[in-house]
PDB file of C-alpha atoms in Angstrom:
ATOM      1  CA  MET A 611     -84.938-105.304  72.238  1.00 52.00           C
ATOM      2  CA  LYS A 612     -87.219-105.645  69.235  1.00 50.00           C
ATOM      3  CA  MET A 613     -89.905-103.567  70.972  1.00 54.00           C
ATOM      4  CA  LYS A 614     -87.402-100.716  71.488  1.00 55.00           C
ATOM      5  CA  LYS A 615     -86.722-100.646  67.717  1.00 55.00           C
ATOM      6  CA  ILE A 616     -90.420-100.880  66.735  1.00 57.00           C
ATOM      7  CA  PHE A 617     -91.568 -98.069  69.029  1.00 56.00           C
ATOM      8  CA  PRO A 618     -89.586 -95.220  67.322  1.00 55.00           C
ATOM      9  CA  LEU A 619     -90.711 -96.480  63.913  1.00 56.00           C
ATOM     10  CA  LEU A 620     -94.342 -96.419  65.063  1.00 54.00           C
ATOM     11  CA  ILE A 621     -93.973 -92.824  66.306  1.00 54.00           C
ATOM     12  CA  LEU A 622     -92.410 -91.794  62.997  1.00 54.00           C
ATOM     13  CA  LEU A 623     -95.212 -93.445  61.017  1.00 55.00           C
ATOM     14  CA  LEU A 624     -97.928 -91.735  63.079  1.00 54.00           C
ATOM     15  CA  THR A 625     -96.185 -88.367  62.616  1.00 53.00           C
ATOM     16  CA  ILE A 626     -96.091 -88.788  58.817  1.00 48.00           C
ATOM     17  CA  VAL A 627     -99.787 -89.735  58.726  1.00 47.00           C
ATOM     18  CA  HIS A 628    -100.717 -86.757  60.899  1.00 48.00           C
ATOM     19  CA  VAL A 629     -98.782 -84.292  58.737  1.00 43.00           C
ATOM     20  CA  SER A 630    -100.251 -85.710  55.523  1.00 45.00           C
ATOM     21  CA  TYR A 631    -103.770 -85.507  56.950  1.00 43.00           C
ATOM     22  CA  ALA A 632    -103.224 -81.933  58.092  1.00 42.00           C
ATOM     23  CA  GLN A 633    -101.853 -80.870  54.699  1.00 41.00           C
ATOM     24  CA  GLU A 634    -104.794 -82.422  52.900  1.00 39.00           C
ATOM     25  CA  TYR A 635    -107.309 -80.293  54.804  1.00 39.00           C
ATOM     26  CA  LEU A 636    -105.199 -77.183  55.228  1.00 40.00           C
ATOM     27  CA  ASP A 637    -106.887 -74.117  53.673  1.00 42.00           C
ATOM     28  CA  PHE A 638    -104.378 -71.574  52.420  1.00 41.00           C
ATOM     29  CA  ASN A 639    -107.248 -69.175  51.561  1.00 45.00           C
ATOM     30  CA  THR A 640    -105.918 -68.352  48.093  1.00 47.00           C
ATOM     31  CA  SER A 641    -108.053 -66.618  45.491  1.00 52.00           C
ATOM     32  CA  GLU A 642    -108.408 -69.905  43.615  1.00 58.00           C
ATOM     33  CA  ASN A 643    -109.986 -71.921  46.417  1.00 62.00           C
ATOM     34  CA  ARG A 644    -111.731 -69.217  48.420  1.00 69.00           C
ATOM     35  CA  THR A 645    -115.507 -69.241  48.636  1.00 88.00           C
ATOM     36  CA  LYS A 646    -116.793 -66.951  45.908  1.00 93.00           C
ATOM     37  CA  ARG A 647    -118.905 -63.947  46.867  1.00 95.00           C
ATOM     38  CA  VAL A 648    -121.690 -62.984  44.467  1.00 96.00           C
ATOM     39  CA  LEU A 649    -123.614 -59.732  44.697  1.00 96.00           C
ATOM     40  CA  LEU A 650    -127.156 -59.869  43.293  1.00 96.00           C
ATOM     41  CA  VAL A 651    -128.429 -56.724  41.603  1.00 95.00           C
ATOM     42  CA  PRO A 652    -132.215 -56.839  40.985  1.00 94.00           C
ATOM     43  CA  PHE A 653    -133.758 -55.475  37.809  1.00 94.00           C
ATOM     44  CA  ASP A 654    -134.616 -51.792  37.779  1.00 92.00           C
ATOM     45  CA  SER A 655    -138.386 -51.482  38.212  1.00 90.00           C
ATOM     46  CA  ARG A 656    -138.442 -49.365  35.032  1.00 89.00           C
ATOM     47  CA  ILE A 657    -137.034 -52.272  32.981  1.00 91.00           C
ATOM     48  CA  TYR A 658    -139.998 -54.610  33.329  1.00 96.00           C
ATOM     49  CA  TYR A 659    -142.713 -55.770  30.954  1.00 96.00           C
ATOM     50  CA  ASN A 660    -145.652 -58.099  31.535  1.00 97.00           C
ATOM     51  CA  ASP A 661    -148.480 -58.337  29.016  1.00 95.00           C
ATOM     52  CA  ALA A 662    -150.373 -60.674  31.386  1.00 96.00           C
ATOM     53  CA  THR A 663    -150.746 -57.930  33.994  1.00 96.00           C
ATOM     54  CA  GLU A 664    -154.434 -57.399  33.248  1.00 96.00           C
ATOM     55  CA  ILE A 665    -155.512 -60.985  33.928  1.00 96.00           C
ATOM     56  CA  MET A 666    -153.212 -61.281  36.956  1.00 97.00           C
ATOM     57  CA  ALA A 667    -154.538 -58.028  38.410  1.00 97.00           C
ATOM     58  CA  LYS A 668    -158.112 -59.200  37.893  1.00 97.00           C
ATOM     59  CA  TYR A 669    -157.344 -62.493  39.680  1.00 96.00           C
ATOM     60  CA  SER A 670    -155.436 -61.026  42.644  1.00 95.00           C
ATOM     61  CA  GLY A 671    -156.754 -57.484  42.909  1.00 97.00           C
ATOM     62  CA  ASP A 672    -153.158 -56.172  42.812  1.00 97.00           C
ATOM     63  CA  THR A 673    -151.957 -53.146  40.904  1.00 97.00           C
ATOM     64  CA  HIS A 674    -149.346 -53.240  38.126  1.00 96.00           C
ATOM     65  CA  ASP A 675    -146.640 -52.078  40.555  1.00 97.00           C
ATOM     66  CA  GLU A 676    -147.610 -54.627  43.215  1.00 97.00           C
ATOM     67  CA  ILE A 677    -147.335 -57.476  40.691  1.00 98.00           C
ATOM     68  CA  MET A 678    -143.997 -56.120  39.450  1.00 97.00           C
ATOM     69  CA  LEU A 679    -142.588 -55.845  42.988  1.00 96.00           C
ATOM     70  CA  TYR A 680    -143.796 -59.362  43.807  1.00 97.00           C
ATOM     71  CA  PHE A 681    -141.965 -60.842  40.780  1.00 98.00           C
ATOM     72  CA  ARG A 682    -138.872 -58.739  41.546  1.00 96.00           C
ATOM     73  CA  GLU A 683    -138.688 -59.924  45.149  1.00 96.00           C
ATOM     74  CA  GLN A 684    -139.574 -63.550  44.393  1.00 97.00           C
ATOM     75  CA  PHE A 685    -137.061 -63.872  41.571  1.00 97.00           C
ATOM     76  CA  ASN A 686    -134.272 -62.470  43.727  1.00 96.00           C
ATOM     77  CA  LEU A 687    -135.272 -64.670  46.665  1.00 96.00           C
ATOM     78  CA  GLN A 688    -135.269 -67.841  44.552  1.00 97.00           C
ATOM     79  CA  LEU A 689    -131.981 -66.808  42.952  1.00 97.00           C
ATOM     80  CA  PHE A 690    -130.496 -66.256  46.415  1.00 96.00           C
ATOM     81  CA  ASN A 691    -131.690 -69.680  47.622  1.00 96.00           C
ATOM     82  CA  ALA A 692    -130.314 -71.397  44.503  1.00 96.00           C
ATOM     83  CA  LEU A 693    -126.861 -69.857  45.032  1.00 96.00           C
ATOM     84  CA  ILE A 694    -126.497 -70.095  48.803  1.00 94.00           C
ATOM     85  CA  ASP A 695    -125.126 -73.670  48.843  1.00 93.00           C
ATOM     86  CA  SER A 696    -122.368 -72.860  46.335  1.00 93.00           C
ATOM     87  CA  CYS A 697    -121.149 -69.410  47.355  1.00 95.00           C
ATOM     88  CA  GLU A 698    -121.624 -66.452  49.668  1.00 95.00           C
ATOM     89  CA  VAL A 699    -124.442 -64.256  48.414  1.00 95.00           C
ATOM     90  CA  VAL A 700    -124.971 -60.554  49.005  1.00 94.00           C
ATOM     91  CA  ASN A 701    -128.580 -59.662  48.197  1.00 92.00           C
ATOM     92  CA  LEU A 702    -129.013 -55.901  47.882  1.00 88.00           C
ATOM     93  CA  LEU A 703    -132.786 -56.236  47.567  1.00 88.00           C
ATOM     94  CA  SER A 704    -133.207 -57.809  51.005  1.00 86.00           C
ATOM     95  CA  ASP A 705    -130.661 -55.512  52.663  1.00 85.00           C
ATOM     96  CA  ASN A 706    -132.516 -52.524  54.106  1.00 83.00           C
ATOM     97  CA  THR A 707    -129.421 -50.652  55.258  1.00 88.00           C
ATOM     98  CA  ARG A 708    -128.701 -47.186  53.932  1.00 89.00           C
ATOM     99  CA  GLN A 709    -125.465 -48.458  52.382  1.00 89.00           C
ATOM    100  CA  ALA A 710    -127.281 -51.141  50.361  1.00 89.00           C
ATOM    101  CA  GLN A 711    -129.840 -48.637  49.081  1.00 88.00           C
ATOM    102  CA  ASP A 712    -127.042 -46.240  48.141  1.00 90.00           C
ATOM    103  CA  ASP A 713    -125.206 -49.041  46.300  1.00 91.00           C
ATOM    104  CA  ILE A 714    -128.326 -49.859  44.256  1.00 90.00           C
ATOM    105  CA  SER A 715    -128.834 -46.185  43.412  1.00 90.00           C
ATOM    106  CA  ASP A 716    -125.163 -45.771  42.477  1.00 90.00           C
ATOM    107  CA  ILE A 717    -125.244 -48.837  40.242  1.00 91.00           C
ATOM    108  CA  TYR A 718    -128.471 -47.842  38.483  1.00 92.00           C
ATOM    109  CA  SER A 719    -127.074 -44.336  37.893  1.00 91.00           C
ATOM    110  CA  ILE A 720    -123.977 -45.550  36.004  1.00 91.00           C
ATOM    111  CA  ILE A 721    -125.541 -48.106  33.651  1.00 91.00           C
ATOM    112  CA  GLY A 722    -127.190 -47.934  30.265  1.00 93.00           C
ATOM    113  CA  TYR A 723    -128.658 -50.685  28.108  1.00 94.00           C
ATOM    114  CA  GLU A 724    -128.171 -51.956  24.571  1.00 94.00           C
ATOM    115  CA  LEU A 725    -129.397 -54.970  22.656  1.00 94.00           C
ATOM    116  CA  LYS A 726    -126.666 -57.527  21.972  1.00 94.00           C
ATOM    117  CA  LEU A 727    -126.348 -61.078  20.717  1.00 94.00           C
ATOM    118  CA  ALA A 728    -126.709 -63.450  23.669  1.00 95.00           C
ATOM    119  CA  MET A 729    -123.814 -65.685  24.640  1.00 95.00           C
ATOM    120  CA  GLN A 730    -124.491 -69.402  24.750  1.00 93.00           C
ATOM    121  CA  ASN A 731    -125.427 -70.509  28.246  1.00 94.00           C
ATOM    122  CA  ALA A 732    -123.441 -73.323  29.836  1.00 90.00           C
ATOM    123  CA  PRO A 733    -125.203 -76.700  30.163  1.00 86.00           C
ATOM    124  CA  GLU A 734    -127.208 -77.036  33.381  1.00 70.00           C
ATOM    125  CA  ASP A 735    -125.855 -80.578  33.820  1.00 65.00           C
ATOM    126  CA  PRO A 736    -122.042 -80.599  34.340  1.00 55.00           C
ATOM    127  CA  ASP A 737    -121.867 -83.974  32.588  1.00 57.00           C
ATOM    128  CA  ASP A 738    -122.975 -82.253  29.352  1.00 51.00           C
ATOM    129  CA  VAL A 739    -120.042 -79.806  29.261  1.00 48.00           C
ATOM    130  CA  ASP A 740    -117.829 -82.064  27.127  1.00 51.00           C
ATOM    131  CA  GLU A 741    -120.565 -82.785  24.594  1.00 52.00           C
ATOM    132  CA  MET A 742    -119.679 -79.690  22.559  1.00 50.00           C
ATOM    133  CA  ASN A 743    -116.632 -80.999  20.705  1.00 53.00           C
ATOM    134  CA  PHE A 744    -114.202 -78.996  18.567  1.00 51.00           C
ATOM    135  CA  ILE A 745    -116.301 -79.148  15.387  1.00 48.00           C
ATOM    136  CA  GLN A 746    -119.445 -78.112  17.252  1.00 48.00           C
ATOM    137  CA  ARG A 747    -117.648 -75.198  18.874  1.00 53.00           C
ATOM    138  CA  LYS A 748    -116.335 -73.983  15.513  1.00 52.00           C
ATOM    139  CA  ARG A 749    -119.801 -74.290  14.009  1.00 50.00           C
ATOM    140  CA  TYR A 750    -121.259 -72.377  16.945  1.00 50.00           C
ATOM    141  CA  GLU A 751    -118.608 -69.615  16.680  1.00 57.00           C
ATOM    142  CA  LYS A 752    -119.255 -69.276  12.940  1.00 57.00           C
ATOM    143  CA  GLU A 753    -122.986 -69.001  13.521  1.00 56.00           C
ATOM    144  CA  GLN A 754    -122.439 -66.393  16.243  1.00 54.00           C
ATOM    145  CA  GLN A 755    -120.246 -64.394  13.871  1.00 63.00           C
ATOM    146  CA  ARG A 756    -122.942 -64.554  11.180  1.00 60.00           C
ATOM    147  CA  LYS A 757    -125.583 -63.334  13.617  1.00 52.00           C
ATOM    148  CA  HIS A 758    -123.312 -60.550  14.820  1.00 57.00           C
ATOM    149  CA  GLU A 759    -122.708 -59.347  11.249  1.00 60.00           C
ATOM    150  CA  GLU A 760    -126.435 -59.600  10.522  1.00 59.00           C
ATOM    151  CA  MET A 761    -127.172 -57.472  13.567  1.00 54.00           C
ATOM    152  CA  GLU A 762    -124.580 -54.867  12.593  1.00 59.00           C
ATOM    153  CA  ASN A 763    -125.964 -54.674   9.055  1.00 58.00           C
ATOM    154  CA  SER A 764    -129.496 -54.199  10.352  1.00 55.00           C
ATOM    155  CA  ARG A 765    -128.654 -51.116  12.422  1.00 58.00           C
ATOM    156  CA  THR A 766    -130.562 -48.009  11.396  1.00 54.00           C
ATOM    157  CA  ARG A 767    -128.272 -45.598   9.560  1.00 57.00           C
ATOM    158  CA  ILE A 768    -128.346 -42.841   6.958  1.00 57.00           C
ATOM    159  CA  VAL A 769    -127.223 -43.786   3.427  1.00 54.00           C
ATOM    160  CA  ASN A 770    -127.258 -41.103   0.691  1.00 52.00           C
ATOM    161  CA  GLY A 771    -129.604 -39.007   2.800  1.00 47.00           C
ATOM    162  CA  GLU A 772    -132.076 -41.846   3.411  1.00 56.00           C
ATOM    163  CA  ILE A 773    -132.751 -43.677   6.684  1.00 50.00           C
ATOM    164  CA  VAL A 774    -131.949 -47.349   6.085  1.00 52.00           C
ATOM    165  CA  GLY A 775    -132.599 -50.209   8.460  1.00 52.00           C
ATOM    166  CA  LYS A 776    -133.912 -53.728   8.668  1.00 55.00           C
ATOM    167  CA  ARG A 777    -136.308 -55.267  11.134  1.00 53.00           C
ATOM    168  CA  ARG A 778    -134.241 -57.283  13.609  1.00 59.00           C
ATOM    169  CA  ASN A 779    -135.049 -60.630  15.149  1.00 65.00           C
ATOM    170  CA  VAL A 780    -134.659 -60.231  18.917  1.00 76.00           C
ATOM    171  CA  GLU A 781    -135.228 -63.844  19.952  1.00 85.00           C
ATOM    172  CA  ASP A 782    -131.491 -64.518  20.297  1.00 91.00           C
ATOM    173  CA  LYS A 783    -130.675 -61.078  21.753  1.00 94.00           C
ATOM    174  CA  TYR A 784    -130.456 -59.891  25.329  1.00 96.00           C
ATOM    175  CA  LEU A 785    -130.508 -56.487  26.982  1.00 95.00           C
ATOM    176  CA  HIS A 786    -126.853 -55.823  27.774  1.00 95.00           C
ATOM    177  CA  ILE A 787    -125.544 -53.462  30.470  1.00 92.00           C
ATOM    178  CA  VAL A 788    -123.148 -50.672  29.543  1.00 93.00           C
ATOM    179  CA  PHE A 789    -121.235 -48.896  32.316  1.00 90.00           C
ATOM    180  CA  HIS A 790    -120.668 -45.156  32.113  1.00 88.00           C
ATOM    181  CA  GLN A 791    -118.436 -45.221  35.223  1.00 91.00           C
ATOM    182  CA  PRO A 792    -117.065 -48.750  35.722  1.00 91.00           C
ATOM    183  CA  ASP A 793    -114.835 -47.553  38.579  1.00 93.00           C
ATOM    184  CA  VAL A 794    -117.917 -47.342  40.804  1.00 92.00           C
ATOM    185  CA  LEU A 795    -118.423 -51.088  40.367  1.00 93.00           C
ATOM    186  CA  VAL A 796    -114.762 -51.771  41.146  1.00 95.00           C
ATOM    187  CA  GLN A 797    -115.022 -49.711  44.335  1.00 95.00           C
ATOM    188  CA  ILE A 798    -118.123 -51.586  45.474  1.00 94.00           C
ATOM    189  CA  ALA A 799    -116.351 -54.901  44.770  1.00 95.00           C
ATOM    190  CA  LYS A 800    -113.388 -53.898  46.924  1.00 96.00           C
ATOM    191  CA  ARG A 801    -115.524 -52.556  49.770  1.00 94.00           C
ATOM    192  CA  ARG A 802    -117.814 -55.590  49.854  1.00 94.00           C
ATOM    193  CA  ASP A 803    -115.129 -58.162  48.903  1.00 95.00           C
ATOM    194  CA  ILE A 804    -117.092 -59.270  45.828  1.00 95.00           C
ATOM    195  CA  ASP A 805    -115.947 -61.741  43.143  1.00 96.00           C
ATOM    196  CA  TYR A 806    -118.969 -61.501  40.820  1.00 96.00           C
ATOM    197  CA  PHE A 807    -121.846 -59.129  40.176  1.00 96.00           C
ATOM    198  CA  LEU A 808    -124.962 -60.871  38.872  1.00 97.00           C
ATOM    199  CA  PHE A 809    -127.205 -58.277  37.250  1.00 96.00           C
ATOM    200  CA  ILE A 810    -130.812 -59.015  36.386  1.00 96.00           C
ATOM    201  CA  ASN A 811    -131.161 -56.587  33.493  1.00 96.00           C
ATOM    202  CA  GLN A 812    -134.755 -57.040  32.410  1.00 96.00           C
ATOM    203  CA  PHE A 813    -137.787 -59.171  33.272  1.00 97.00           C
ATOM    204  CA  ASP A 814    -140.362 -59.910  30.551  1.00 96.00           C
ATOM    205  CA  ILE A 815    -143.532 -61.971  30.292  1.00 97.00           C
ATOM    206  CA  LYS A 816    -144.805 -61.838  26.720  1.00 95.00           C
ATOM    207  CA  GLY A 817    -147.263 -63.708  24.552  1.00 91.00           C
ATOM    208  CA  ASN A 818    -146.586 -64.655  20.946  1.00 77.00           C
ATOM    209  CA  TYR A 819    -148.721 -62.280  18.923  1.00 69.00           C
ATOM    210  CA  GLY A 820    -146.876 -62.711  15.645  1.00 61.00           C
ATOM    211  CA  ASP A 821    -148.746 -65.898  14.636  1.00 62.00           C
ATOM    212  CA  PRO A 822    -152.458 -65.289  13.882  1.00 55.00           C
ATOM    213  CA  TYR A 823    -153.168 -69.028  14.103  1.00 60.00           C
ATOM    214  CA  LEU A 824    -152.329 -69.001  17.814  1.00 58.00           C
ATOM    215  CA  SER A 825    -155.095 -66.567  18.788  1.00 59.00           C
ATOM    216  CA  GLY A 826    -157.698 -69.269  19.295  1.00 63.00           C
ATOM    217  CA  ASN A 827    -155.358 -72.068  20.309  1.00 72.00           C
ATOM    218  CA  PRO A 828    -155.985 -73.293  23.888  1.00 71.00           C
ATOM    219  CA  ASN A 829    -152.354 -74.491  24.047  1.00 78.00           C
ATOM    220  CA  ARG A 830    -150.824 -71.096  23.292  1.00 87.00           C
ATOM    221  CA  GLU A 831    -148.147 -69.874  25.670  1.00 93.00           C
ATOM    222  CA  ARG A 832    -146.369 -66.868  27.050  1.00 95.00           C
ATOM    223  CA  THR A 833    -142.603 -66.676  27.530  1.00 96.00           C
ATOM    224  CA  ILE A 834    -140.756 -65.564  30.648  1.00 97.00           C
ATOM    225  CA  LYS A 835    -137.461 -64.071  29.487  1.00 97.00           C
ATOM    226  CA  VAL A 836    -134.987 -62.786  32.079  1.00 98.00           C
ATOM    227  CA  HIS A 837    -131.947 -60.939  30.724  1.00 98.00           C
ATOM    228  CA  PHE A 838    -128.798 -61.062  32.858  1.00 97.00           C
ATOM    229  CA  SER A 839    -125.128 -60.063  32.898  1.00 97.00           C
ATOM    230  CA  LEU A 840    -122.340 -61.548  35.002  1.00 97.00           C
ATOM    231  CA  PHE A 841    -119.396 -59.228  35.727  1.00 96.00           C
ATOM    232  CA  ASN A 842    -116.224 -59.855  37.712  1.00 96.00           C
ATOM    233  CA  ALA A 843    -114.697 -57.588  40.362  1.00 95.00           C
ATOM    234  CA  GLU A 844    -112.848 -55.588  37.673  1.00 95.00           C
ATOM    235  CA  ALA A 845    -116.151 -54.712  35.962  1.00 94.00           C
ATOM    236  CA  LYS A 846    -115.334 -57.051  33.041  1.00 95.00           C
ATOM    237  CA  LEU A 847    -118.155 -59.000  31.402  1.00 96.00           C
ATOM    238  CA  VAL A 848    -117.953 -62.735  32.109  1.00 96.00           C
ATOM    239  CA  HIS A 849    -121.241 -63.783  30.550  1.00 97.00           C
ATOM    240  CA  GLY A 850    -124.312 -62.080  29.119  1.00 97.00           C
ATOM    241  CA  SER A 851    -127.457 -63.849  28.001  1.00 97.00           C
ATOM    242  CA  PHE A 852    -130.981 -64.707  29.108  1.00 97.00           C
ATOM    243  CA  GLY A 853    -132.918 -67.511  30.749  1.00 97.00           C
ATOM    244  CA  GLU A 854    -136.406 -68.332  29.570  1.00 97.00           C
ATOM    245  CA  ASN A 855    -139.346 -70.629  30.146  1.00 97.00           C
ATOM    246  CA  LYS A 856    -142.844 -71.152  28.754  1.00 96.00           C
ATOM    247  CA  LEU A 857    -146.049 -70.836  30.768  1.00 96.00           C
ATOM    248  CA  PRO A 858    -149.735 -71.238  29.874  1.00 95.00           C
ATOM    249  CA  PHE A 859    -151.147 -68.160  28.172  1.00 94.00           C
ATOM    250  CA  ASP A 860    -154.109 -67.817  30.529  1.00 93.00           C
ATOM    251  CA  LEU A 861    -152.236 -68.450  33.785  1.00 96.00           C
ATOM    252  CA  ASP A 862    -153.343 -65.632  36.095  1.00 96.00           C
ATOM    253  CA  ASP A 863    -151.946 -66.704  39.486  1.00 98.00           C
ATOM    254  CA  LYS A 864    -148.701 -64.802  40.133  1.00 98.00           C
ATOM    255  CA  LYS A 865    -147.676 -67.232  42.893  1.00 97.00           C
ATOM    256  CA  GLU A 866    -148.024 -70.196  40.544  1.00 98.00           C
ATOM    257  CA  VAL A 867    -145.961 -68.369  37.919  1.00 98.00           C
ATOM    258  CA  ALA A 868    -143.169 -67.769  40.440  1.00 98.00           C
ATOM    259  CA  ASN A 869    -143.222 -71.198  42.083  1.00 97.00           C
ATOM    260  CA  LEU A 870    -143.515 -73.333  38.942  1.00 97.00           C
ATOM    261  CA  TYR A 871    -141.766 -71.363  36.202  1.00 98.00           C
ATOM    262  CA  PHE A 872    -138.997 -69.314  37.833  1.00 98.00           C
ATOM    263  CA  PRO A 873    -136.772 -72.289  38.867  1.00 97.00           C
ATOM    264  CA  GLU A 874    -135.958 -73.346  35.288  1.00 97.00           C
ATOM    265  CA  VAL A 875    -135.008 -69.780  34.328  1.00 98.00           C
ATOM    266  CA  ILE A 876    -132.777 -69.520  37.406  1.00 97.00           C
ATOM    267  CA  ARG A 877    -131.025 -72.814  36.621  1.00 97.00           C
ATOM    268  CA  GLN A 878    -130.154 -71.503  33.155  1.00 97.00           C
ATOM    269  CA  ILE A 879    -128.655 -68.368  34.706  1.00 97.00           C
ATOM    270  CA  ILE A 880    -126.538 -69.811  37.516  1.00 95.00           C
ATOM    271  CA  SER A 881    -125.089 -72.589  35.329  1.00 94.00           C
ATOM    272  CA  ASN A 882    -122.757 -69.899  33.922  1.00 95.00           C
ATOM    273  CA  ILE A 883    -121.067 -69.099  37.252  1.00 92.00           C
ATOM    274  CA  LYS A 884    -117.787 -70.901  37.982  1.00 89.00           C
ATOM    275  CA  PHE A 885    -117.891 -71.427  41.731  1.00 78.00           C
TER     276      PHE A 885
END
């Protein structure tokens, strides 16, 4: 008699457990929990600068364009590999279809560039996110406002018939993308089911020539600075800034530059994407 009473209770208990387990792992495929899709847009080959080209060309025997294409492909490849575990990645540079080539051409044809104050990059370590408390944020916002006003005041303009302008510090600036026809981006997002566009705006390798005392210093360095913009599917800017890293001034091996010094730049970039 007791067994007859226990058996229905056991069935009921197992049913509740099964339903709870199923609900826990049920994917409703909403926009909040869906896997994000990021489209990578490589830098335009015309927006590239490398003042170490001469020593790299002498070491490898490559031309300027061959070195540029190597850095373009390697940076996109490493960026793709860094993202692939966190989201779905669409890499236009590695897609040889006619549609991909048309998308790149369409995107390049609708964008212009302007120098803007860089946004602060998110910490690479998620545990550091809470370190910027309220006072620090206010201090940061005030400093950003000061820099913005300084930049506006330094713009070249005509005052009483004279051209007036101040020399601007570009260390905290990045090359920003301006869309002439943002609808094209929205259409591409819909067709490819894209959540974010990650644009690599400009790729620079530059030495510090402003300090005469560095000319004979064996420890002098060059800076890799990669400007980027992150846009959402509605062509709205999410984040715009740059990632940078230092490398030895006389480093002439392009493969060593890519393998050793690109990863840090890429970490600074992808830390700003909310997967």
